[in-house]
mmCIF file of C-alpha atoms in Angstrom:
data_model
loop_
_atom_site.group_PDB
_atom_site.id
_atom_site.type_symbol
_atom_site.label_atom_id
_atom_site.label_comp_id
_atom_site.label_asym_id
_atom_site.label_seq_id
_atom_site.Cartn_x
_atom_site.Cartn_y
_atom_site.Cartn_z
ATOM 1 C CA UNK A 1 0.000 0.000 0.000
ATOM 2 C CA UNK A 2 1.018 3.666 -0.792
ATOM 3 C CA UNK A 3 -0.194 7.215 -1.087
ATOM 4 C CA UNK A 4 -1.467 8.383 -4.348
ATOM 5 C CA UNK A 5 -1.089 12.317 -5.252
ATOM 6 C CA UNK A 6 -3.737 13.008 -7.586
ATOM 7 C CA UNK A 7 -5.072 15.559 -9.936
ATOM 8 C CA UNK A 8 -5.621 18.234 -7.289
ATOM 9 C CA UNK A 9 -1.859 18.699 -6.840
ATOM 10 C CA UNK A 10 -1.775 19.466 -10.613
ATOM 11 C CA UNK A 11 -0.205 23.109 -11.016
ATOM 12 C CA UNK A 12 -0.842 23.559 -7.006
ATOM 13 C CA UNK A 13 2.510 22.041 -5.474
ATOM 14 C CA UNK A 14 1.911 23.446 -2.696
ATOM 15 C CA UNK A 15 4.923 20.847 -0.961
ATOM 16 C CA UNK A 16 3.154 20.406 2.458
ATOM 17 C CA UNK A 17 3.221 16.731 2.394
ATOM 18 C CA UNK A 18 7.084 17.175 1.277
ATOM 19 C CA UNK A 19 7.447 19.197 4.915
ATOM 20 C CA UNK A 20 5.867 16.894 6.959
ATOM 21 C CA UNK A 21 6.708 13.866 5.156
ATOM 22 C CA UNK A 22 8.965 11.849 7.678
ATOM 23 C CA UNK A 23 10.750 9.650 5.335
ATOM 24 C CA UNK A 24 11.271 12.214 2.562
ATOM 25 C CA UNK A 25 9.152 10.404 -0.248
ATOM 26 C CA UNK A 26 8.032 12.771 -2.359
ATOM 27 C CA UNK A 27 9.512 13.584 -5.428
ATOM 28 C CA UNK A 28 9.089 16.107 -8.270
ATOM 29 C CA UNK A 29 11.333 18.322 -10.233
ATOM 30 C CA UNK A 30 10.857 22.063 -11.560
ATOM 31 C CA UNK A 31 9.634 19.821 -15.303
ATOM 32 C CA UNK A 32 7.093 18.363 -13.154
ATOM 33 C CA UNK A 33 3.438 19.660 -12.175
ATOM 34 C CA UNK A 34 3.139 17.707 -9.529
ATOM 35 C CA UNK A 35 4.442 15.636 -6.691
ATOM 36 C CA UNK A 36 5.005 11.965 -6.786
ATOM 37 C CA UNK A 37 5.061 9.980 -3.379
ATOM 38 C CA UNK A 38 7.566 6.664 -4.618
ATOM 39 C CA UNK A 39 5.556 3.527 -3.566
ATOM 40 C CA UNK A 40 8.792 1.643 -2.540
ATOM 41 C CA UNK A 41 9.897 4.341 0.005
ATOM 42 C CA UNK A 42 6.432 5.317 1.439
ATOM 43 C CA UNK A 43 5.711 3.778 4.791
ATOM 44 C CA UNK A 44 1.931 4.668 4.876
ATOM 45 C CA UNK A 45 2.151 6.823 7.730
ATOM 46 C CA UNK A 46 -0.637 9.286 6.473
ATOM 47 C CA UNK A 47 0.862 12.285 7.634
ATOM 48 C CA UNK A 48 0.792 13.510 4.264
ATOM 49 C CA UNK A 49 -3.251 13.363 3.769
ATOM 50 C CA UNK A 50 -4.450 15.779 5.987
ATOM 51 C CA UNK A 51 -1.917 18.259 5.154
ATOM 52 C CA UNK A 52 -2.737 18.604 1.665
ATOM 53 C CA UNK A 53 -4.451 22.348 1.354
ATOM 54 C CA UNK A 54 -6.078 20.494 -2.324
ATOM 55 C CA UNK A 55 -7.307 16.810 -0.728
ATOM 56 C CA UNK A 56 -5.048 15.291 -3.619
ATOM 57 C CA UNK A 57 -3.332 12.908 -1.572
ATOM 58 C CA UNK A 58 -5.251 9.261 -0.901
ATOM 59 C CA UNK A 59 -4.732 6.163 0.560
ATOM 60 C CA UNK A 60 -4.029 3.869 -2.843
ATOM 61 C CA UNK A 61 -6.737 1.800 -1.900
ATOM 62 C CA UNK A 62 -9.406 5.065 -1.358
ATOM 63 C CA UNK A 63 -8.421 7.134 -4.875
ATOM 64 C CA UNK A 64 -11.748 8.197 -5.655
ATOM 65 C CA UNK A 65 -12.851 6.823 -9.294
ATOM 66 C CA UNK A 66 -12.543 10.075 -10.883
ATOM 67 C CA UNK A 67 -8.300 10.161 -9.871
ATOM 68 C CA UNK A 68 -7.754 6.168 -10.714
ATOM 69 C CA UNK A 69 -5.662 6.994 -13.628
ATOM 70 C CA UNK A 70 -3.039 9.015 -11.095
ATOM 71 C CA UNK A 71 -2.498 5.664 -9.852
ATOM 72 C CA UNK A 72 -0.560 4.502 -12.593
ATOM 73 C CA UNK A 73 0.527 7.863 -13.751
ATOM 74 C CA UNK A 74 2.492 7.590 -9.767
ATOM 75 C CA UNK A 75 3.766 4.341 -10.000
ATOM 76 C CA UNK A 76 4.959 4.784 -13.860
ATOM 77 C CA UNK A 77 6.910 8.300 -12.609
ATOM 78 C CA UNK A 78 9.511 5.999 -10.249
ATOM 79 C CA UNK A 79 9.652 3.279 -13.664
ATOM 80 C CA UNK A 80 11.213 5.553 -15.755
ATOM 81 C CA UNK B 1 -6.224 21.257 -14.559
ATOM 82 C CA UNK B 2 -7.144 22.030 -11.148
ATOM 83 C CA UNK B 3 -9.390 25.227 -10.628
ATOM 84 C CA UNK B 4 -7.340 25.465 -6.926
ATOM 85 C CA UNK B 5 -4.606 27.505 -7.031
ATOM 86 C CA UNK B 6 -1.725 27.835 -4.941
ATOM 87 C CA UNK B 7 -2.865 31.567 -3.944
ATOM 88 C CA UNK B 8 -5.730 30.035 -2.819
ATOM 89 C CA UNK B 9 -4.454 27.547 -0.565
ATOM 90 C CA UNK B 10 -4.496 28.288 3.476
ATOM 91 C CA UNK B 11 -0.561 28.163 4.154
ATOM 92 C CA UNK B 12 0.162 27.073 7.602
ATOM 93 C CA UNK B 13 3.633 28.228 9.146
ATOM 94 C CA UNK B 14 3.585 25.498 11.227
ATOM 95 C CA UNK B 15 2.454 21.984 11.093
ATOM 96 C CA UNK B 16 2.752 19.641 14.309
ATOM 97 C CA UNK B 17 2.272 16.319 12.976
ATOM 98 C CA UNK B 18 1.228 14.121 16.329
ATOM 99 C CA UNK B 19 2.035 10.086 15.841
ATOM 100 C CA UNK B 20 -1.018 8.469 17.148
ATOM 101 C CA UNK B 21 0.123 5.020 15.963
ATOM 102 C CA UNK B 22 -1.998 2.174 17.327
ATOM 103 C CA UNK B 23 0.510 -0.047 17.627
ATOM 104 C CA UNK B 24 3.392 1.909 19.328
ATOM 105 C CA UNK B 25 2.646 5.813 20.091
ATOM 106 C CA UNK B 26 -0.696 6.139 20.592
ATOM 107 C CA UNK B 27 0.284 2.837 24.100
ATOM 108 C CA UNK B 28 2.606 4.921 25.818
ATOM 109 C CA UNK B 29 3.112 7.734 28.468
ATOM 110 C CA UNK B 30 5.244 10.405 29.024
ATOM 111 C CA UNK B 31 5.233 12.214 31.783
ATOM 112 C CA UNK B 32 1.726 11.544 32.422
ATOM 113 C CA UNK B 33 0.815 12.072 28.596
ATOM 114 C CA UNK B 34 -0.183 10.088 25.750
ATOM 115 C CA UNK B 35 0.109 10.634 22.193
ATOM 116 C CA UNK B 36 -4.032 11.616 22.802
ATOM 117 C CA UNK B 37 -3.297 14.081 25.291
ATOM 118 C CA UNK B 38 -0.851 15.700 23.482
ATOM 119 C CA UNK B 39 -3.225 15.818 20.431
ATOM 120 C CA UNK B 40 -5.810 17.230 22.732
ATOM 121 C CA UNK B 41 -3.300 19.935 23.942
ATOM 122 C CA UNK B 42 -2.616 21.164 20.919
ATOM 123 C CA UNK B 43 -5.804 21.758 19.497
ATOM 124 C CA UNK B 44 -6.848 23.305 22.703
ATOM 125 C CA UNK B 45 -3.818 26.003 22.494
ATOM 126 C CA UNK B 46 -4.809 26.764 18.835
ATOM 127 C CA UNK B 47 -6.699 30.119 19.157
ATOM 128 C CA UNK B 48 -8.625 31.612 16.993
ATOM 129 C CA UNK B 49 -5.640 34.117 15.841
ATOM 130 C CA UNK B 50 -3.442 31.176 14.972
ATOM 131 C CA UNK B 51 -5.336 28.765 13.663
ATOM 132 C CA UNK B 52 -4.883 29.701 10.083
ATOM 133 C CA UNK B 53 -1.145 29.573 10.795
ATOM 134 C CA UNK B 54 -0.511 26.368 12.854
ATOM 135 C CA UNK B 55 -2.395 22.926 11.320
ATOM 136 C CA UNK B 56 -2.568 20.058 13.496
ATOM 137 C CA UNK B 57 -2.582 16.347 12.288
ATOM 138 C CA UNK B 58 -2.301 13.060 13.228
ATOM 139 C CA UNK B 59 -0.088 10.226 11.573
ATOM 140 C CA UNK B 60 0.874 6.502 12.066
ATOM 141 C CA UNK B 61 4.234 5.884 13.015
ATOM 142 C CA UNK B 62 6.223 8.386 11.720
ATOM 143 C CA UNK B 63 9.638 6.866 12.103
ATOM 144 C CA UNK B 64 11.566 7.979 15.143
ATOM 145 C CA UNK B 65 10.247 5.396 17.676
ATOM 146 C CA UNK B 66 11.207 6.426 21.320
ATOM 147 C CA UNK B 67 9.186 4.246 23.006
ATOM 148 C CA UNK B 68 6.811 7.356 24.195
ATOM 149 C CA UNK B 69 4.695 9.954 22.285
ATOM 150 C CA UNK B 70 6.275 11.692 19.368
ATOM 151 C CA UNK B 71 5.465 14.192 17.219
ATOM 152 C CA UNK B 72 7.309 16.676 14.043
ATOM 153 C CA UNK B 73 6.690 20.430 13.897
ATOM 154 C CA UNK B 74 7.622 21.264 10.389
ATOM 155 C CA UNK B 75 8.409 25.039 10.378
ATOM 156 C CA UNK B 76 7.052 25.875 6.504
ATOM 157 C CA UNK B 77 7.967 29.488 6.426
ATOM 158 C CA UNK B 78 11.861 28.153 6.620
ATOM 159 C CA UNK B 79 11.655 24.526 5.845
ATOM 160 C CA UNK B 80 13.087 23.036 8.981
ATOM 161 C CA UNK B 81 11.600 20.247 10.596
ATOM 162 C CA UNK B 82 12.352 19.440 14.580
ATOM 163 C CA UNK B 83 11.472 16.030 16.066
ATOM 164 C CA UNK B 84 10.061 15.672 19.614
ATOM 165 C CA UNK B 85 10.450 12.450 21.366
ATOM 166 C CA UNK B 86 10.148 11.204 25.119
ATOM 167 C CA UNK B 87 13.860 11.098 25.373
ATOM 168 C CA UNK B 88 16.540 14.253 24.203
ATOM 169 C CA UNK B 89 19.328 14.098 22.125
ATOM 170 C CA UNK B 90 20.936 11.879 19.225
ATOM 171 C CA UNK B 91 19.495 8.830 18.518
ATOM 172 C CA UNK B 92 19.289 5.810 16.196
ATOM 173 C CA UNK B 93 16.119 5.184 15.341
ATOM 174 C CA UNK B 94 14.514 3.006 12.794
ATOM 175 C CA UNK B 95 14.170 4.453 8.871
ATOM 176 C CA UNK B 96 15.516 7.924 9.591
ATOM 177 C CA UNK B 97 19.229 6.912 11.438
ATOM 178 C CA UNK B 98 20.675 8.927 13.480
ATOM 179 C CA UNK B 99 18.512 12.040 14.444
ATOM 180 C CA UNK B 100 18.654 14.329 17.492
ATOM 181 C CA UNK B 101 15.377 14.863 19.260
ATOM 182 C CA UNK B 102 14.415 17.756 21.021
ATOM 183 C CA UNK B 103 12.459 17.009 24.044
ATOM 184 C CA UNK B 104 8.689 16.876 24.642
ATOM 185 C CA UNK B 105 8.293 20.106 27.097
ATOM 186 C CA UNK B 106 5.502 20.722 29.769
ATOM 187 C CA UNK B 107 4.498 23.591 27.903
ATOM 188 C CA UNK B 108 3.053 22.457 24.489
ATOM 189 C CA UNK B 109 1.375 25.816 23.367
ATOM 190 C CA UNK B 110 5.389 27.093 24.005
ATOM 191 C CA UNK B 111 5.665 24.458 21.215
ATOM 192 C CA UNK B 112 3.529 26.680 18.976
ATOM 193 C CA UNK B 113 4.914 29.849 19.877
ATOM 194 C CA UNK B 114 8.414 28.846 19.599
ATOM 195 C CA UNK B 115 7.762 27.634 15.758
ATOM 196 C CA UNK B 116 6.070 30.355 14.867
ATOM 197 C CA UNK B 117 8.224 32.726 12.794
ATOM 198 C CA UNK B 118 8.468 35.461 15.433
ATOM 199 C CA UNK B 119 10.581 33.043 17.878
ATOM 200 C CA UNK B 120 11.873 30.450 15.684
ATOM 201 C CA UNK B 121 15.665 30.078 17.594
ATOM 202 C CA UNK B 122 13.989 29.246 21.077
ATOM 203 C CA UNK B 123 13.670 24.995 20.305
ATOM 204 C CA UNK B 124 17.068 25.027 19.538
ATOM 205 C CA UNK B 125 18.170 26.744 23.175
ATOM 206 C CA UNK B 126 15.257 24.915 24.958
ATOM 207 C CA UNK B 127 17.199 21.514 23.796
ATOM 208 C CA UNK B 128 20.613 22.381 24.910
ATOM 209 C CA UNK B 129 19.484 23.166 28.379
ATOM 210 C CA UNK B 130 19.956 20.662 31.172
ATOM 211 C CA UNK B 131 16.934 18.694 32.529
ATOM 212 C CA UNK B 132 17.286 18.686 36.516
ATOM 213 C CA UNK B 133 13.699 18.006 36.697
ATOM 214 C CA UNK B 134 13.613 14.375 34.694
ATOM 215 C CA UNK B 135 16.529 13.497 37.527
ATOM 216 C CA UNK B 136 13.965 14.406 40.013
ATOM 217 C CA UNK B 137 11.410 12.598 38.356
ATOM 218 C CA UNK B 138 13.943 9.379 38.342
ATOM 219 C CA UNK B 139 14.496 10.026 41.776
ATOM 220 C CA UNK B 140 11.237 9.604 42.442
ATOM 221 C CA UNK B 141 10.398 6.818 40.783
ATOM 222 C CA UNK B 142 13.022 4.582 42.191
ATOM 223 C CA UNK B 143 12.268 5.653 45.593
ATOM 224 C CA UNK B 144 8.755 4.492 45.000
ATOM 225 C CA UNK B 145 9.480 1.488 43.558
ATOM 226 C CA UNK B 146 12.300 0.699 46.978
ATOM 227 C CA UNK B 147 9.545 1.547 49.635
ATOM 228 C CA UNK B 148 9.462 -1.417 51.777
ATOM 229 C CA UNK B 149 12.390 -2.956 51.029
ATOM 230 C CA UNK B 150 14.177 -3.286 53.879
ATOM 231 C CA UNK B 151 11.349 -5.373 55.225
ATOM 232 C CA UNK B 152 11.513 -8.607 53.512
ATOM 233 C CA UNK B 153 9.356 -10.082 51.261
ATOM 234 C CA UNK B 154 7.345 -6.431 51.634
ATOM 235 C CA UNK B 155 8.935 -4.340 49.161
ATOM 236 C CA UNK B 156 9.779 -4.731 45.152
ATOM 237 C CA UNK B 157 13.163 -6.052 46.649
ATOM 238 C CA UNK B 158 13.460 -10.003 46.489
ATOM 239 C CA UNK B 159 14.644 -10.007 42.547
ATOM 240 C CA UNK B 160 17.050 -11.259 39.844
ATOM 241 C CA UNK B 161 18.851 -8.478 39.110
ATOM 242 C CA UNK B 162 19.769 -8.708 35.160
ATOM 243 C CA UNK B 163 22.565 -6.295 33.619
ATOM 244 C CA UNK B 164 22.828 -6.266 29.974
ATOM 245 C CA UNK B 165 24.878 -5.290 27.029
ATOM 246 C CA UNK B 166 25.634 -6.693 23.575
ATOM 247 C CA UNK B 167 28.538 -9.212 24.732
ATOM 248 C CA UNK B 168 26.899 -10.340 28.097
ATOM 249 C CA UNK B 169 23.871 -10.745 29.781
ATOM 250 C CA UNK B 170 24.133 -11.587 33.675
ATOM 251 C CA UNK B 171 21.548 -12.453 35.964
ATOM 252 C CA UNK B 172 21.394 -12.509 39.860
ATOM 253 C CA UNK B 173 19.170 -13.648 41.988
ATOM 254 C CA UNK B 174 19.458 -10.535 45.010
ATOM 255 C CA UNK B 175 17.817 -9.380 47.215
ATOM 256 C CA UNK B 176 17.479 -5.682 47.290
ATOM 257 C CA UNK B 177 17.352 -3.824 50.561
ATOM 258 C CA UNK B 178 18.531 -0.134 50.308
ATOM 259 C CA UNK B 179 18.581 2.767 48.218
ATOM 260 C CA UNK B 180 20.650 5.514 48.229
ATOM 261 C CA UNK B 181 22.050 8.626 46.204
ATOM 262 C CA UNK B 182 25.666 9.265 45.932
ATOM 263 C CA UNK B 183 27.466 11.854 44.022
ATOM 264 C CA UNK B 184 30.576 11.664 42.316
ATOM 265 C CA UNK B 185 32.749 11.491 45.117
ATOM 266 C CA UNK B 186 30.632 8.291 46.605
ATOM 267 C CA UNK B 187 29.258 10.527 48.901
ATOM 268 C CA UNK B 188 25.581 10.464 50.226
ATOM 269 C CA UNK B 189 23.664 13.019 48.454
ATOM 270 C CA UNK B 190 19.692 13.254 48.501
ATOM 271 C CA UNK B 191 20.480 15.009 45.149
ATOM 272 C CA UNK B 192 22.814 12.819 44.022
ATOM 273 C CA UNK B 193 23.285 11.983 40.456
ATOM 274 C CA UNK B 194 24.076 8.106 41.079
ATOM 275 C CA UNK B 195 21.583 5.491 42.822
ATOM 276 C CA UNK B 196 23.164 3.105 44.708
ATOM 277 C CA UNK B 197 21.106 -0.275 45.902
ATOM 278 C CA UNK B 198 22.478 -2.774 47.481
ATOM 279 C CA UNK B 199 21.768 -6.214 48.511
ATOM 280 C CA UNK B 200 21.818 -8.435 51.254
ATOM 281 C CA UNK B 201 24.998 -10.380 50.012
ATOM 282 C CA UNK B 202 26.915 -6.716 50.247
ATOM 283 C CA UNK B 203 26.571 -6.104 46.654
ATOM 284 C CA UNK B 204 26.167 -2.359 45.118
ATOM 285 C CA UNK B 205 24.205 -1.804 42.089
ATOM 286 C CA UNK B 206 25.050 1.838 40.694
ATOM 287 C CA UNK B 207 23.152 3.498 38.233
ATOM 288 C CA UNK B 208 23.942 6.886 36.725
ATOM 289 C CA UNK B 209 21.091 8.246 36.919
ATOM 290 C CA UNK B 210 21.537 10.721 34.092
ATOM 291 C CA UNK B 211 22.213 7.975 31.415
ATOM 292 C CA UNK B 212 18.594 6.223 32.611
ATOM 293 C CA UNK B 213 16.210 7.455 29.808
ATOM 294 C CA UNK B 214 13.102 5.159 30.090
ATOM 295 C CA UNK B 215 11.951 3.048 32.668
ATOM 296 C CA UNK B 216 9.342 0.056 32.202
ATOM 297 C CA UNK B 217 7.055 -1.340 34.745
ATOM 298 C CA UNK B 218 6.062 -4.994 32.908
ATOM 299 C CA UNK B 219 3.364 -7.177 33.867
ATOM 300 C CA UNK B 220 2.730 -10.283 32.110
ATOM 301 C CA UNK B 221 1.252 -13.259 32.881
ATOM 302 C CA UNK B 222 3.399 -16.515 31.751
ATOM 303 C CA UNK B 223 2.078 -19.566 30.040
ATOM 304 C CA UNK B 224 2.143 -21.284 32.906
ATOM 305 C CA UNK B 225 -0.282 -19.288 34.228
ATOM 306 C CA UNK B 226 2.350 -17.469 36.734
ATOM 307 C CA UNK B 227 2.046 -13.518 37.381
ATOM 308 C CA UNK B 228 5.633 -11.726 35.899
ATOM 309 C CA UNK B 229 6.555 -8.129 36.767
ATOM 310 C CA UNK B 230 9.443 -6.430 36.041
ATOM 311 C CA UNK B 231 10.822 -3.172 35.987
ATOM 312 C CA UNK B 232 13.529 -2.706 32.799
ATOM 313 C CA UNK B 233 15.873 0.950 32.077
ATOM 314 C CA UNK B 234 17.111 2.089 28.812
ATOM 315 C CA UNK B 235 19.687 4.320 27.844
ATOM 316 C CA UNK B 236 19.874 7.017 25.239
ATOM 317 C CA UNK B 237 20.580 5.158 22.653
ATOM 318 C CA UNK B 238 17.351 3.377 23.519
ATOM 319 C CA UNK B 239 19.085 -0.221 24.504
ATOM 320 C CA UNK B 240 17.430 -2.052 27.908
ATOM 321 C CA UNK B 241 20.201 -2.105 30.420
ATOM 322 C CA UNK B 242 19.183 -3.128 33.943
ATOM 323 C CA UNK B 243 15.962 -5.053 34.574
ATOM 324 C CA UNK B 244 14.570 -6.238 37.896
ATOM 325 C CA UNK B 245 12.210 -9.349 37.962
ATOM 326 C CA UNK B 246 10.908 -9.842 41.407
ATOM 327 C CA UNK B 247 10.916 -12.916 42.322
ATOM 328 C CA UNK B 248 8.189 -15.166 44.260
ATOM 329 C CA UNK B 249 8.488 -14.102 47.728
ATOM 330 C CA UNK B 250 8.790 -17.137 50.051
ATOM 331 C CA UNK B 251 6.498 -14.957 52.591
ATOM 332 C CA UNK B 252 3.176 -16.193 50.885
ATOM 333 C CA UNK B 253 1.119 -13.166 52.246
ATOM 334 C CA UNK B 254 3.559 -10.576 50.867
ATOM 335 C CA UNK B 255 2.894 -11.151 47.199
ATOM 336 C CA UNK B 256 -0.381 -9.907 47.260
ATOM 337 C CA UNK B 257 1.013 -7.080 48.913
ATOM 338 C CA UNK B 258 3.645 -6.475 46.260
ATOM 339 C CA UNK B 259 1.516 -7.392 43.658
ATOM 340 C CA UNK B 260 -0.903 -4.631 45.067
ATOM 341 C CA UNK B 261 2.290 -2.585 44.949
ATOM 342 C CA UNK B 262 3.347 -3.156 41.358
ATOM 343 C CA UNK B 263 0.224 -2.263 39.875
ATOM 344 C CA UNK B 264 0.144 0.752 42.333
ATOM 345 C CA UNK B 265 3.135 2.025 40.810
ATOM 346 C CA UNK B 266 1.767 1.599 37.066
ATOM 347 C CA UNK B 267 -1.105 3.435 37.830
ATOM 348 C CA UNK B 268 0.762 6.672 38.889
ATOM 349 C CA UNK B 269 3.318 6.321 36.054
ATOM 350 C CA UNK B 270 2.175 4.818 33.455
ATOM 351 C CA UNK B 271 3.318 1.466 31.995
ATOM 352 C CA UNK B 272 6.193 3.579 30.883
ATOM 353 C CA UNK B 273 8.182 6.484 32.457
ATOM 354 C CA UNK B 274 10.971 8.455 29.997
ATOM 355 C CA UNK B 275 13.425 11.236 31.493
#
């Protein structure tokens, strides 16, 4: 299980999660519109999801319908 | 594309993320608090002039376990984050290595104010000071748990004393029957910083009482059905070394007594005491 940063974040970054993030998971660069949380690193703390100003940040298992596709589009960012 | 924008996002300066993990936080005490008091505090010394600026949150275990409440205050208007544990300074810990925390204060709305970009220097003071009070607290604590000893089979003192490290574990059977604080010098001091026990064999026990970061009280019962209580200390660097098991008192009518004791002493401090 991870945490999923979905379309909200889009053009927001607003790097709270990256703050409070204890394990430093999140990942984006100045290309990027958005953060990434890496899957492998994440250790599903939640800390992340209420800090979100945007409520782009679920539990991979709670991504509402209308975000699924951000799963992928997270996991495929750390594939590359 | 989102229709939120970054403009209009509420921008804490400050967010205290509390672990409130089920399986490790949310158990223990500190100094009388658990991870849901601390919670509690904080939200209750939010006003209504900084809540805008200061967000509150819980998390699962947020890497950093000291065996006692912890919680990060990430300052956002300079991007530094300081951890709080229930012990001070450098230590090991799990995921995140070797990190210094700062220690969980009395005054948790002085948490707030201290983060806040007005007074941002005043953690970083706060954690150098020294911390007379936990050695008081200690003090205590051991004094509590050596009432009665000198009367046999009364007090927590017919044990097996077990010292530990990571070449050798020995184990005495002892029984305890005086307490007493030393300082350097080996002289008796009420305010000593060493506690001296010794036993009925003339054996001394010293502890430095300012390397003693976390005490346990443990009560278990065994699979065969047998009561187990024990009282373990860790160090800074979070490693167990000194545990007492009391042993079954040969004076039938005492264990009640010192059973009545034990739990006595878990109900004022907690399963868990850290200095």
């Amino acid at each position: 299980m991870t945490y999923i940063i979905t379309e909200p974040c889009v053009g927001v970054k607003d790097a709270a999660c990256v703050d409070v993030c204890p394990v430093d998971c999140i990942y984006t660069t100045d290309d990027d519109d958005m953060y990434f949380i890496s899957p492998d690193e994440c250790i599903d703390c939640a800390a992340c999801e209420p800090v979100c100003p945007v409520t782009a940040i679920f539990a991979e298992e709670a991504v509402p319908a209308m975000y699924e596709e951000y799963i992928k589009i997270n996991y495929d960012y750390f594939d590359k | 594309m989102s229709a939120t924008s970054a403009d209009s996002a509420t921008r804490p300066d400050v967010n205290i993320v509390v672990c409130t993990d089920e399986y490790g936080c949310a158990r223990w005490y500190h100094r009388g608090r658990n991870a849901d008091a601390i919670l509690r505090e904080f939200n209750d010394a939010v006003g209504v002039d900084d809540a805008a600026r200061v967000q509150i949150t819980t998390a699962g275990c947020i890497l950093g376990c000291t065996y006692g409440p912890r919680f990060d205050v990430a300052r956002r208007w300079s991007g530094e984050k300081t951890l709080y544990g229930s012990i001070c300074g450098e230590a090991t810990v799990t995921r995140r290595g070797r990190v210094n925390f700062a220690p969980i204060p009395d005054d948790l709305a002085q948490v707030i104010g201290d983060h806040l970009p007005e007074s941002a220097s005043l953690p970083a003071r706060r954690h150098a000071t020294a911390q007379p009070a936990d050695i008081d607290l200690l003090r205590s604590v051991l004094r509590a748990c050596c009432a009665g000893m000198g009367d046999i089979g009364i007090g927590l003192g017919e044990a097996v004393v077990m010292v530990h490290n990571a070449a050798a574990t020995v184990s005495i059977p002892a029984t305890l029957d005086c307490l007493e604080f030393v300082d350097g010098s080996g002289n008796p001091d009420p305010d000593g910083g060493i506690a001296v026990l010794t036993t009925d064999g003339d054996g001394r026990i010293a502890l430095q009482l300012s390397r003693i970061r976390r005490l346990e009280f443990i009560h278990r019962t065994l699979g065969n059905g047998m009561p187990s209580y024990a009282i373990w200390m860790g160090d800074d660097q979070l490693e167990t070394v000194y545990r007492i098991y009391l042993r079954r008192s040969e004076n039938a009518a005492a264990n009640p007594v010192r059973h009545r004791l034990f739990l006595a002493l878990m109900d004022k401090y907690g399963s868990t005491v850290t200095f």
